[in-house]
Short mmCIF file of C-alpha atoms and ligand atoms in Angstrom, two decimals:
data_model
loop_
_atom_site.label_atom_id
_atom_site.label_comp_id
_atom_site.label_asym_id
_atom_site.label_seq_id
_atom_site.Cartn_x
_atom_site.Cartn_y
_atom_site.Cartn_z
CA MET A 1 26.25 -35.92 -12.61
CA THR A 2 27.58 -32.60 -11.51
CA VAL A 3 26.72 -29.39 -13.30
CA GLN A 4 29.63 -26.98 -13.37
CA SER A 5 28.54 -23.62 -12.10
CA THR A 6 30.60 -21.94 -14.80
CA SER A 7 28.46 -23.55 -17.47
CA LEU A 8 25.24 -22.21 -16.02
CA GLY A 9 23.92 -18.71 -16.54
CA ARG A 10 21.44 -17.39 -14.01
CA ARG A 11 18.66 -17.79 -16.53
CA ASP A 12 19.64 -21.38 -17.21
CA LEU A 13 19.30 -22.24 -13.55
CA PHE A 14 15.69 -21.13 -13.53
CA ARG A 15 14.87 -22.88 -16.82
CA LEU A 16 16.39 -26.15 -15.67
CA GLY A 17 14.55 -25.82 -12.39
CA LEU A 18 13.65 -29.28 -11.30
CA GLY A 19 16.05 -32.15 -11.51
CA LEU A 20 19.20 -30.09 -11.45
CA VAL A 21 22.02 -31.64 -9.49
CA VAL A 22 24.44 -29.30 -7.82
CA ALA A 23 27.83 -29.74 -6.33
CA THR A 24 26.80 -28.73 -2.85
CA GLY A 25 30.21 -29.54 -1.49
CA ALA A 26 31.25 -26.28 -3.09
CA ALA A 27 29.03 -24.45 -0.61
CA GLY A 28 31.96 -24.79 1.72
CA CYS A 29 30.98 -23.87 5.20
CA ALA A 30 28.17 -26.27 5.91
CA SER A 31 29.02 -27.84 9.23
CA GLY A 32 26.03 -30.00 9.93
CA GLY A 33 27.69 -33.31 9.30
CA GLY A 34 26.59 -35.51 6.44
CA SER A 35 23.53 -33.45 5.65
CA SER A 36 25.53 -31.12 3.46
CA SER A 37 26.17 -33.68 0.77
CA GLY A 38 24.86 -32.99 -2.70
CA GLY A 39 21.36 -33.63 -3.88
CA THR A 40 18.74 -32.73 -6.41
CA LEU A 41 17.58 -29.14 -6.19
CA ILE A 42 13.96 -28.55 -5.31
CA GLY A 43 13.19 -25.85 -7.86
CA PRO A 44 10.31 -23.38 -7.99
CA LYS A 45 8.32 -25.65 -10.28
CA SER A 46 8.68 -28.72 -8.07
CA PRO A 47 5.49 -30.57 -7.05
CA LYS A 48 6.79 -30.11 -3.49
CA VAL A 49 6.23 -26.36 -3.86
CA GLU A 50 2.69 -27.03 -5.01
CA ALA A 51 2.11 -29.40 -2.11
CA ALA A 52 3.38 -26.86 0.42
CA GLU A 53 0.97 -24.32 -1.03
CA ARG A 54 -1.97 -26.73 -0.69
CA ALA A 55 -1.06 -27.28 2.96
CA ARG A 56 -1.32 -23.52 3.55
CA GLN A 57 -4.84 -23.21 2.17
CA ILE A 58 -7.58 -22.81 4.77
CA ALA A 59 -11.36 -23.12 4.61
CA GLY A 60 -13.19 -19.85 4.06
CA ALA A 61 -10.24 -18.13 2.40
CA ARG A 62 -11.14 -15.25 0.13
CA ARG A 63 -9.51 -14.40 -3.18
CA THR A 64 -8.42 -10.83 -3.78
CA SER A 65 -7.55 -9.76 -7.33
CA ILE A 66 -5.55 -6.63 -7.99
CA LYS A 67 -4.06 -5.07 -11.09
CA LEU A 68 -0.82 -3.15 -10.77
CA THR A 69 1.13 -1.21 -13.34
CA ALA A 70 4.77 -0.29 -12.90
CA LEU A 71 5.28 2.96 -14.76
CA GLN A 72 7.13 6.24 -14.91
CA THR A 73 5.41 9.01 -12.94
CA GLU A 74 5.99 12.37 -11.28
CA PHE A 75 5.38 13.01 -7.60
CA ASP A 76 5.30 16.10 -5.46
CA LEU A 77 7.34 15.09 -2.42
CA GLY A 78 6.31 18.36 -0.73
CA GLY A 79 7.74 21.24 -2.74
CA VAL A 80 10.10 18.90 -4.60
CA THR A 81 8.99 17.20 -7.80
CA ALA A 82 10.59 13.87 -8.63
CA ASN A 83 10.28 11.97 -11.87
CA THR A 84 10.42 8.32 -10.88
CA TRP A 85 9.10 4.79 -11.29
CA SER A 86 6.19 3.63 -9.18
CA TYR A 87 3.02 1.56 -8.95
CA GLY A 88 1.02 4.76 -9.54
CA GLU A 89 1.11 6.25 -6.03
CA LEU A 90 3.82 7.04 -3.50
CA PRO A 91 4.00 4.89 -1.45
CA GLY A 92 2.13 2.40 -3.61
CA LYS A 93 -1.45 1.79 -2.53
CA GLU A 94 -1.50 -0.74 0.27
CA ILE A 95 -2.86 -4.20 -0.33
CA ARG A 96 -4.89 -5.48 2.60
CA ILE A 97 -6.04 -9.07 2.92
CA ARG A 98 -6.85 -11.52 5.68
CA ARG A 99 -4.70 -14.36 6.98
CA GLY A 100 -5.05 -17.39 4.72
CA ASP A 101 -6.43 -15.38 1.81
CA LEU A 102 -5.37 -16.01 -1.76
CA LEU A 103 -3.84 -12.91 -3.33
CA ASN A 104 -3.84 -12.53 -7.09
CA VAL A 105 -1.86 -9.61 -8.53
CA GLU A 106 -1.38 -8.98 -12.20
CA LEU A 107 1.64 -6.74 -12.74
CA ARG A 108 2.02 -4.94 -16.04
CA ASN A 109 5.46 -3.58 -16.80
CA GLN A 110 5.45 -0.21 -18.54
CA LEU A 111 9.01 0.57 -17.50
CA SER A 112 12.04 0.64 -19.77
CA GLN A 113 13.70 -2.16 -17.74
CA PRO A 114 12.63 -5.67 -16.80
CA THR A 115 11.00 -5.83 -13.38
CA SER A 116 9.53 -8.23 -10.78
CA ILE A 117 7.75 -8.16 -7.42
CA HIS A 118 9.05 -9.75 -4.26
CA TRP A 119 6.55 -10.11 -1.39
CA HIS A 120 8.88 -9.29 1.44
CA GLY A 121 8.45 -11.47 4.52
CA VAL A 122 5.63 -13.65 3.25
CA ALA A 123 6.08 -17.42 3.60
CA LEU A 124 4.66 -18.00 0.13
CA ARG A 125 5.09 -20.53 -2.62
CA ASN A 126 8.57 -20.37 -4.08
CA ASP A 127 7.52 -19.80 -7.69
CA MET A 128 5.77 -16.53 -6.63
CA ASP A 129 8.73 -15.14 -4.68
CA GLY A 130 9.67 -12.77 -7.48
CA VAL A 131 13.39 -13.30 -7.88
CA PRO A 132 14.32 -13.10 -11.57
CA ASP A 133 16.21 -16.11 -12.86
CA LEU A 134 15.95 -17.94 -9.53
CA THR A 135 12.17 -18.30 -9.15
CA GLN A 136 10.75 -16.75 -12.33
CA SER A 137 11.74 -15.12 -15.61
CA GLU A 138 12.11 -11.37 -15.48
CA ILE A 139 9.04 -9.42 -16.63
CA VAL A 140 10.19 -7.65 -19.78
CA PRO A 141 9.13 -4.10 -20.72
CA GLY A 142 5.61 -4.31 -22.11
CA GLY A 143 5.13 -7.70 -20.50
CA SER A 144 3.07 -8.84 -17.55
CA PHE A 145 3.05 -11.54 -14.89
CA THR A 146 0.37 -12.73 -12.49
CA TYR A 147 1.35 -13.55 -8.94
CA GLU A 148 -1.00 -15.79 -7.02
CA PHE A 149 -0.35 -17.16 -3.55
CA THR A 150 -1.76 -17.84 -0.12
CA ALA A 151 -0.53 -15.53 2.65
CA PRO A 152 -0.46 -17.77 5.71
CA ASP A 153 0.72 -15.43 8.47
CA PRO A 154 -0.87 -12.17 9.61
CA GLY A 155 1.31 -9.10 9.89
CA THR A 156 2.88 -6.04 8.32
CA TYR A 157 4.61 -6.87 5.05
CA TRP A 158 5.55 -4.96 1.93
CA PHE A 159 6.51 -5.52 -1.66
CA HIS A 160 9.14 -4.22 -4.04
CA PRO A 161 10.98 -5.30 -7.21
CA HIS A 162 13.90 -7.71 -7.04
CA SER A 163 15.45 -6.24 -10.17
CA GLY A 164 18.57 -4.11 -10.05
CA ALA A 165 18.35 -1.01 -7.84
CA GLN A 166 14.64 -0.41 -8.63
CA LEU A 167 13.82 -0.58 -4.93
CA ASP A 168 15.54 2.81 -4.57
CA ARG A 169 12.90 4.40 -6.81
CA GLY A 170 9.21 4.68 -5.90
CA LEU A 171 8.40 1.01 -6.46
CA TYR A 172 7.19 -0.10 -3.02
CA ALA A 173 3.93 -0.55 -1.15
CA PRO A 174 2.59 -2.08 2.09
CA LEU A 175 0.99 -5.52 2.20
CA ILE A 176 -1.10 -5.88 5.34
CA VAL A 177 -2.34 -9.34 6.31
CA GLU A 178 -4.99 -8.96 8.96
CA ASP A 179 -5.71 -11.42 11.72
CA PRO A 180 -9.42 -11.87 12.59
CA GLU A 181 -8.28 -11.46 16.20
CA ASP A 182 -6.67 -8.05 15.52
CA GLY A 183 -7.99 -4.88 17.13
CA GLY A 184 -8.17 -5.74 20.81
CA ASN A 185 -5.52 -3.28 21.88
CA TYR A 186 -6.05 -0.41 19.45
CA ASP A 187 -8.81 1.73 17.91
CA THR A 188 -7.37 2.53 14.51
CA GLU A 189 -4.19 2.05 12.55
CA LEU A 190 -1.74 4.06 10.51
CA VAL A 191 0.82 2.63 8.11
CA VAL A 192 4.02 4.69 7.95
CA VAL A 193 6.42 3.88 5.12
CA LEU A 194 9.91 5.35 5.43
CA ASP A 195 12.30 5.94 2.55
CA ASP A 196 15.53 7.62 1.55
CA TRP A 197 15.10 9.54 -1.69
CA LEU A 198 17.31 10.58 -4.57
CA ASP A 199 15.61 9.31 -7.74
CA GLY A 200 14.52 11.80 -10.37
CA LEU A 201 16.35 14.74 -8.84
CA GLY A 202 19.31 14.68 -11.18
CA ARG A 203 20.47 11.15 -10.36
CA THR A 204 19.07 7.66 -10.66
CA PRO A 205 19.85 4.63 -8.48
CA ASP A 206 21.50 3.01 -11.49
CA ALA A 207 23.88 5.96 -11.84
CA VAL A 208 24.59 5.89 -8.09
CA PHE A 209 25.47 2.21 -8.29
CA GLU A 210 27.84 2.88 -11.18
CA GLU A 211 29.49 5.67 -9.15
CA LEU A 212 29.96 3.32 -6.19
CA ARG A 213 31.49 0.72 -8.49
CA ALA A 214 33.83 3.26 -10.06
CA LYS A 215 34.93 4.64 -6.70
CA GLY A 216 35.53 1.15 -5.36
CA MET A 217 35.63 1.66 -1.63
CA PRO A 218 33.34 4.42 -0.46
CA ASN A 219 32.94 5.89 2.99
CA MET A 220 36.67 6.05 3.56
CA ASP A 221 37.41 9.79 3.70
CA HIS A 222 34.70 10.84 6.05
CA GLY A 223 34.20 14.47 5.31
CA SER A 224 37.91 14.98 4.93
CA MET A 225 37.57 16.24 1.39
CA PRO A 226 36.76 19.94 1.35
CA GLY A 227 33.32 20.58 -0.06
CA MET A 228 32.34 16.93 0.16
CA PRO A 229 29.51 15.98 2.53
CA ALA A 230 30.53 13.76 5.44
CA MET A 231 29.50 10.14 4.98
CA PRO A 232 26.87 8.86 7.45
CA LYS A 233 28.26 7.48 10.71
CA SER A 234 26.44 6.11 13.75
CA ASP A 235 27.57 4.72 17.09
CA LEU A 236 24.25 2.95 17.35
CA LEU A 237 25.00 1.14 14.09
CA GLY A 238 28.59 0.54 15.13
CA GLY A 239 30.28 2.42 12.30
CA ASP A 240 29.26 3.42 8.81
CA ALA A 241 25.57 4.27 8.56
CA GLY A 242 25.29 4.45 4.77
CA ASP A 243 27.17 4.50 1.48
CA VAL A 244 25.02 7.04 -0.35
CA ILE A 245 24.08 10.65 0.38
CA TYR A 246 20.35 11.31 -0.07
CA PRO A 247 18.91 14.78 -0.59
CA HIS A 248 15.68 13.78 1.20
CA VAL A 249 14.13 11.23 3.48
CA LEU A 250 10.39 10.61 3.31
CA ALA A 251 7.54 9.39 5.47
CA ASN A 252 4.58 8.26 3.38
CA GLY A 253 6.06 9.94 0.33
CA LYS A 254 6.59 13.39 1.87
CA VAL A 255 9.55 15.44 3.10
CA TRP A 256 9.44 16.71 6.70
CA LYS A 257 8.33 20.20 5.75
CA ALA A 258 5.14 18.95 4.09
CA PRO A 259 4.11 16.00 6.24
CA GLN A 260 1.07 13.81 5.92
CA THR A 261 -1.52 14.68 8.56
CA PHE A 262 -3.51 11.92 10.20
CA ALA A 263 -6.73 13.01 11.93
CA ALA A 264 -6.55 11.66 15.48
CA LYS A 265 -8.45 12.12 18.73
CA PRO A 266 -6.93 12.51 22.19
CA GLY A 267 -6.95 9.16 23.98
CA GLN A 268 -7.28 7.19 20.76
CA ARG A 269 -4.98 4.17 20.49
CA ILE A 270 -3.26 3.94 17.13
CA ARG A 271 -1.44 0.89 15.84
CA LEU A 272 1.50 2.27 13.91
CA ARG A 273 2.70 -0.12 11.25
CA LEU A 274 6.21 1.12 10.54
CA ILE A 275 7.92 -0.08 7.36
CA ASN A 276 11.48 0.82 6.37
CA ALA A 277 11.48 0.79 2.56
CA ALA A 278 14.78 2.64 2.27
CA ALA A 279 17.72 1.41 0.23
CA ASP A 280 20.64 2.54 2.41
CA THR A 281 19.16 4.13 5.57
CA ALA A 282 18.20 2.83 9.00
CA PHE A 283 15.58 4.89 10.84
CA ARG A 284 15.04 5.54 14.53
CA VAL A 285 11.40 6.31 15.22
CA GLY A 286 9.65 7.88 18.16
CA VAL A 287 6.70 10.07 19.16
CA PRO A 288 8.28 12.58 21.55
CA GLY A 289 6.72 12.37 25.01
CA VAL A 290 4.54 9.41 24.05
CA PRO A 291 5.66 5.85 24.86
CA MET A 292 5.22 3.26 22.12
CA THR A 293 4.13 -0.27 22.95
CA VAL A 294 5.98 -2.51 20.51
CA THR A 295 3.74 -5.47 19.64
CA HIS A 296 5.15 -7.02 16.46
CA ALA A 297 8.49 -7.35 14.69
CA ASP A 298 8.34 -8.18 10.98
CA GLY A 299 4.69 -9.15 11.39
CA PHE A 300 5.20 -11.64 14.23
CA PRO A 301 4.06 -10.87 17.81
CA VAL A 302 6.58 -9.97 20.49
CA VAL A 303 6.06 -9.71 24.24
CA PRO A 304 4.76 -6.12 24.38
CA VAL A 305 7.31 -3.63 25.64
CA GLU A 306 7.06 0.12 26.11
CA LEU A 307 9.83 2.08 24.41
CA ASP A 308 10.47 5.74 23.64
CA VAL A 309 12.41 5.00 20.48
CA VAL A 310 12.87 2.05 18.12
CA LEU A 311 15.24 1.25 15.26
CA LEU A 312 14.38 -0.18 11.87
CA GLY A 313 16.94 -1.46 9.41
CA MET A 314 16.12 -1.56 5.71
CA GLY A 315 13.34 -4.06 5.03
CA GLU A 316 12.29 -4.27 8.67
CA ARG A 317 8.86 -3.55 10.14
CA LEU A 318 7.70 -2.83 13.66
CA ASP A 319 4.15 -2.45 14.92
CA CYS A 320 3.73 -0.12 17.91
CA VAL A 321 0.59 1.10 19.68
CA VAL A 322 0.55 4.73 20.82
CA THR A 323 -2.11 6.67 22.72
CA VAL A 324 -2.76 10.08 21.17
CA PRO A 325 -2.02 12.92 23.60
CA ASP A 326 -4.25 16.01 23.84
CA ARG A 327 -2.13 17.85 21.32
CA THR A 328 -0.92 17.24 17.80
CA ALA A 329 2.08 14.92 17.95
CA PRO A 330 4.60 13.98 15.27
CA VAL A 331 5.73 10.45 14.52
CA LEU A 332 9.36 11.31 13.91
CA ALA A 333 11.65 9.14 11.81
CA LEU A 334 15.32 10.05 12.01
CA ALA A 335 17.64 8.82 9.31
CA GLU A 336 20.27 7.25 11.55
CA GLY A 337 23.64 8.98 11.26
CA ARG A 338 22.46 11.45 8.65
CA GLY A 339 20.98 14.42 10.48
CA GLN A 340 17.81 14.18 8.38
CA PHE A 341 14.29 13.29 9.42
CA ALA A 342 10.77 12.76 8.13
CA GLN A 343 7.46 12.81 9.99
CA VAL A 344 3.75 12.10 9.98
CA LEU A 345 1.53 14.25 12.18
CA LEU A 346 -1.08 12.76 14.48
CA SER A 347 -3.31 15.80 14.37
CA THR A 348 -5.85 16.52 17.10
CA GLY A 349 -7.09 19.57 15.23
CA VAL A 350 -5.19 22.11 17.24
CA ALA A 351 -2.82 23.71 14.77
CA ALA A 352 0.71 22.64 15.52
CA SER A 353 4.02 23.58 14.07
CA THR A 354 5.54 21.10 11.68
CA ASP A 355 8.90 22.59 12.56
CA ASN A 356 9.99 19.71 14.72
CA GLU A 357 13.72 19.95 14.20
CA SER A 358 14.47 20.43 17.89
CA LEU A 359 12.32 17.42 18.80
CA ALA A 360 14.21 15.39 16.22
CA ALA A 361 17.49 16.52 17.75
CA GLU A 362 16.25 15.31 21.15
CA LEU A 363 15.24 11.96 19.72
CA ALA A 364 18.72 11.59 18.25
CA LYS A 365 20.15 11.63 21.77
CA LEU A 366 17.99 8.87 23.25
CA VAL A 367 19.47 5.48 23.96
CA VAL A 368 17.96 2.99 21.53
CA PRO A 369 17.41 -0.47 22.97
CA GLU A 370 18.65 -3.56 21.16
CA MET A 371 15.87 -4.62 18.78
CA ASN A 372 17.20 -8.18 18.61
CA ALA A 373 16.40 -8.37 22.34
CA LEU A 374 12.67 -8.16 21.69
CA GLN A 375 11.12 -11.50 22.56
CA ALA A 376 8.78 -13.58 20.46
CA THR A 377 5.56 -14.45 22.25
CA ASP A 378 5.12 -18.08 23.30
CA SER A 379 2.57 -18.51 20.52
CA VAL A 380 5.23 -18.04 17.82
CA ALA A 381 8.62 -18.62 19.50
CA LEU A 382 10.60 -21.53 18.09
CA PRO A 383 11.90 -23.81 20.85
CA LEU A 384 15.65 -24.07 21.27
CA ARG A 385 16.83 -27.23 19.55
CA GLU A 386 20.10 -28.53 18.24
CA PRO A 387 20.26 -27.52 14.59
CA ASP A 388 20.41 -30.28 11.97
CA VAL A 389 22.55 -28.09 9.77
CA THR A 390 24.51 -24.90 10.41
CA HIS A 391 25.65 -22.50 7.73
CA ASP A 392 28.06 -19.67 8.33
CA LEU A 393 27.52 -16.44 6.45
CA VAL A 394 30.64 -14.33 6.66
CA LEU A 395 29.82 -10.80 5.57
CA GLU A 396 32.61 -8.72 4.07
CA GLY A 397 33.18 -5.64 1.94
CA PRO A 398 33.59 -3.40 0.21
CA GLY A 399 36.23 -5.03 -1.92
CA ASP A 400 37.44 -4.32 -5.40
CA LYS A 401 34.84 -2.43 -7.50
CA TYR A 402 32.62 -2.08 -4.41
CA SER A 403 32.01 -5.80 -4.14
CA TRP A 404 30.21 -7.09 -1.02
CA THR A 405 30.56 -10.79 -0.32
CA ILE A 406 29.13 -13.69 1.66
CA ASN A 407 31.75 -16.33 2.48
CA GLY A 408 34.20 -14.56 0.21
CA LYS A 409 32.01 -14.78 -2.87
CA VAL A 410 29.66 -12.50 -4.74
CA TYR A 411 26.21 -13.85 -5.60
CA ASP A 412 26.12 -16.97 -7.72
CA PRO A 413 22.68 -18.61 -7.88
CA THR A 414 24.26 -21.99 -8.63
CA GLU A 415 26.23 -22.06 -5.39
CA GLY A 416 23.59 -22.12 -2.71
CA LEU A 417 23.73 -23.35 0.86
CA PRO A 418 22.01 -26.75 0.87
CA ILE A 419 19.20 -27.49 3.31
CA ARG A 420 16.57 -30.22 3.49
CA SER A 421 12.87 -30.18 4.33
CA GLY A 422 12.27 -30.90 7.99
CA GLN A 423 15.64 -29.67 9.19
CA VAL A 424 16.23 -27.15 11.91
CA VAL A 425 18.56 -24.76 10.11
CA ARG A 426 20.95 -22.42 11.89
CA LEU A 427 22.56 -19.43 10.21
CA ARG A 428 25.60 -17.91 11.89
CA MET A 429 26.06 -14.48 10.39
CA GLN A 430 29.40 -12.85 11.08
CA ASN A 431 29.92 -9.25 10.09
CA LYS A 432 33.57 -8.63 9.30
CA SER A 433 32.97 -5.24 7.69
CA GLN A 434 32.70 -1.70 9.05
CA MET A 435 29.02 -1.38 8.21
CA PHE A 436 25.77 -2.85 9.51
CA HIS A 437 23.85 -5.30 7.32
CA PRO A 438 20.10 -5.94 7.68
CA MET A 439 20.12 -9.60 6.63
CA HIS A 440 16.92 -10.92 5.08
CA VAL A 441 15.80 -14.50 4.47
CA HIS A 442 13.10 -15.10 1.87
CA GLY A 443 10.13 -17.39 2.49
CA HIS A 444 10.77 -18.00 6.21
CA THR A 445 10.56 -16.14 9.51
CA PHE A 446 13.54 -17.08 11.63
CA GLN A 447 14.03 -17.13 15.37
CA VAL A 448 16.71 -14.72 16.56
CA ARG A 449 18.92 -16.24 19.24
CA ALA A 450 20.69 -13.35 20.92
CA ASN A 451 23.20 -14.50 23.55
CA GLY A 452 21.52 -17.88 23.75
CA LYS A 453 18.20 -16.22 24.52
CA THR A 454 15.02 -16.33 22.53
CA GLY A 455 14.75 -13.08 20.59
CA PRO A 456 12.06 -12.02 18.15
CA ARG A 457 10.82 -13.96 15.15
CA ARG A 458 11.89 -11.89 12.16
CA ASP A 459 12.65 -12.14 8.46
CA THR A 460 15.23 -9.34 8.55
CA ALA A 461 17.71 -8.58 11.33
CA ILE A 462 20.61 -6.18 11.67
CA VAL A 463 24.08 -7.66 12.06
CA LEU A 464 26.35 -4.97 13.51
CA PRO A 465 30.00 -4.58 12.48
CA GLY A 466 32.30 -7.04 14.23
CA ARG A 467 29.34 -8.98 15.64
CA GLU A 468 27.76 -12.35 15.09
CA LEU A 469 24.04 -13.03 14.88
CA ILE A 470 22.55 -16.48 15.17
CA VAL A 471 19.15 -17.26 13.71
CA ASP A 472 17.32 -20.59 13.45
CA PHE A 473 14.40 -21.60 11.31
CA ASP A 474 12.37 -24.65 10.40
CA ALA A 475 12.94 -25.74 6.82
CA ASP A 476 9.24 -26.04 6.03
CA ASN A 477 8.92 -24.22 2.70
CA PRO A 478 10.67 -26.05 -0.13
CA GLY A 479 12.29 -24.10 -2.95
CA GLN A 480 15.20 -21.82 -3.73
CA TRP A 481 15.27 -18.87 -1.35
CA LEU A 482 17.39 -15.80 -1.63
CA THR A 483 19.16 -14.60 1.51
CA HIS A 484 20.81 -11.21 1.39
CA CYS A 485 21.66 -7.87 2.84
CA HIS A 486 18.75 -5.46 2.42
CA ASN A 487 21.03 -2.57 1.57
CA ILE A 488 20.13 -2.55 -2.12
CA TYR A 489 23.61 -1.42 -3.16
CA HIS A 490 25.24 -4.18 -1.11
CA SER A 491 22.95 -6.84 -2.52
CA GLU A 492 23.47 -5.59 -6.07
CA ALA A 493 27.20 -5.68 -5.43
CA GLY A 494 27.04 -9.35 -4.52
CA MET A 495 25.91 -9.73 -0.91
CA MET A 496 23.33 -12.42 -1.64
CA THR A 497 23.23 -16.20 -1.54
CA VAL A 498 20.61 -18.93 -1.87
CA LEU A 499 19.18 -21.21 0.78
CA SER A 500 18.76 -24.16 -1.49
CA TYR A 501 16.40 -27.02 -0.64
CA VAL A 502 17.77 -30.29 -1.96
CA GLU A 503 16.49 -33.82 -1.73
CU1 C2O B 1 12.79 -7.16 0.60
CU2 C2O B 1 15.07 -10.05 -1.20
O1 C2O B 1 13.97 -8.59 -0.31
CU1 CU B 2 24.85 -4.77 3.68
#
C-alpha cells in the first residue's frame, strides 16, 4: 500500500505514526543502491524509539524536574524595552544537568499561539524532539506538555520552539549537560547567548516573515534604494549575510551599551560556552588581545586550537577557554556583515569603558579560520567508512514568494529521505544559492568531512554559497528527524526535510 502524500496533512502523519508506508522512491536523490526502497516508517511512538531510550539510560542517573511557562513579558534590553514572548527571563534560565541524567520539563503555554520545545543538538528519544505534527501535537494556548528524556552526551546545548518564527522572539535558553570529567582546564564558566533582536519594537517575526513573502526575493537591491538600509553582506560568508535588518543584537539579553558584567580575576581560566540563538545572523566572536582555546564544537570535543576569532552560524555553539588578563576585557560578538556588535565584560574590577566600538572594528578585520576545519578528538571522531546510503540536499532560494527549497521542494513531512538503523549515512549538501545556510540535523551529531579530512563532530554546520559540505553519521537513533537550515525565515519558507527511518 502506498499513501499518497497529497492525501496526508502534516497532522495526519503524526497521528498515523507507526505503520505508515511511504513511497520512498519519491525521495528522488537517494543514491545508495537498493537501500532506498520503500518501507514502513519508524514513527515517534514506535517501540524502537522506546528501546533506543532504554539503551541510553545509565546507572546512577538523576532525574531533574523543571516547570517552564511560555508567556508574554517585557524586558529591558539596556535602555530599550521590548514586549516579547519568553520563558520568563532573557535569555531563559539555563538548565544544567549531568550526562546520562533524565530531564523532565513541563511546559505550560500561556501564549496566543501554539508552541513546542526542541532540544537542539541532543540525541534524545524521537517523541520528545518537539517538532509539531512530526513528533508530537502542537501545544495549544492554555495547554501543556511534559518532555522527559535522557541526555546521553555532555556539552553545550540549547532549546527553542519549533513553531513558526517564535525562535526570533525571546523563547530560548541554554541546556548544559556536564561531564563528571569537566573542569580540568578551566576554573569557572560563562554562558554567552547571542541573538539578533527586533521583536516588540514595532514589528514581530510573524510580520517580518509576511513582508519577506510579499517581497518575494529580498536582498537584491543592496542599498541601492535611497533611504533604504543596505542588506547585510559578508565575504567571510561568501555573499548575503542576512535577509532581515535588526535594530539590535544582544549578548545575554543586553545591547552593547549596557552589557552584562562578569566578575573575573586576572589569571582565571574561563570556559566560554558560546551559543548563537539568532534567527538570521552569524556572529564572529573574540576577546581582543586574548587568545581563545577552542575545545568543543556543538558540545563535542575538538583537538584544542588557539584562535583570536571564531565564527558561529545560527544554532551553533563553541566552547573556548580564555585566561583573564589583568584588565577588564570584553567578549565581543560581531554580527557578521551588519556593522553591529554585542558584548559581555569580563570585569577585573578596574573600571573600563564599555565603548568598545574601535575594538569591534579591529575584530571585523581579522581573518576568521574555517570552522569546519576544526578536528574532532579521537574519542569522538567517526572513522571514515563507505556510506551505506547517500542523500543529496540541494539548497536553493529564494524563489517565488520567498520560498527556500531542498532538492527543489519546500518542506513536506511525508516526503522524507529514507534511512535504516545501522547504516552509515552520508549527506551531500550543495548550496546553489547566494546565501550561507547553517544546516542542522536533529537527533544526531554528524562527522564533518571537509576535503576528505576528518572535521569536527557537529549538529549544525555552515554551507557557504556555491560550496558542497559532506557530513556522515551513524543511523543509531530511530525516528523521524527534521533536517533544516537554521535561518528561521529560510526554514519557515520551506528549507526543511525529514531524515526518515524506515524498516
Ligand atoms: Cu535548533 Cu530544528 O532546530
Ligand atoms: Cu538558510
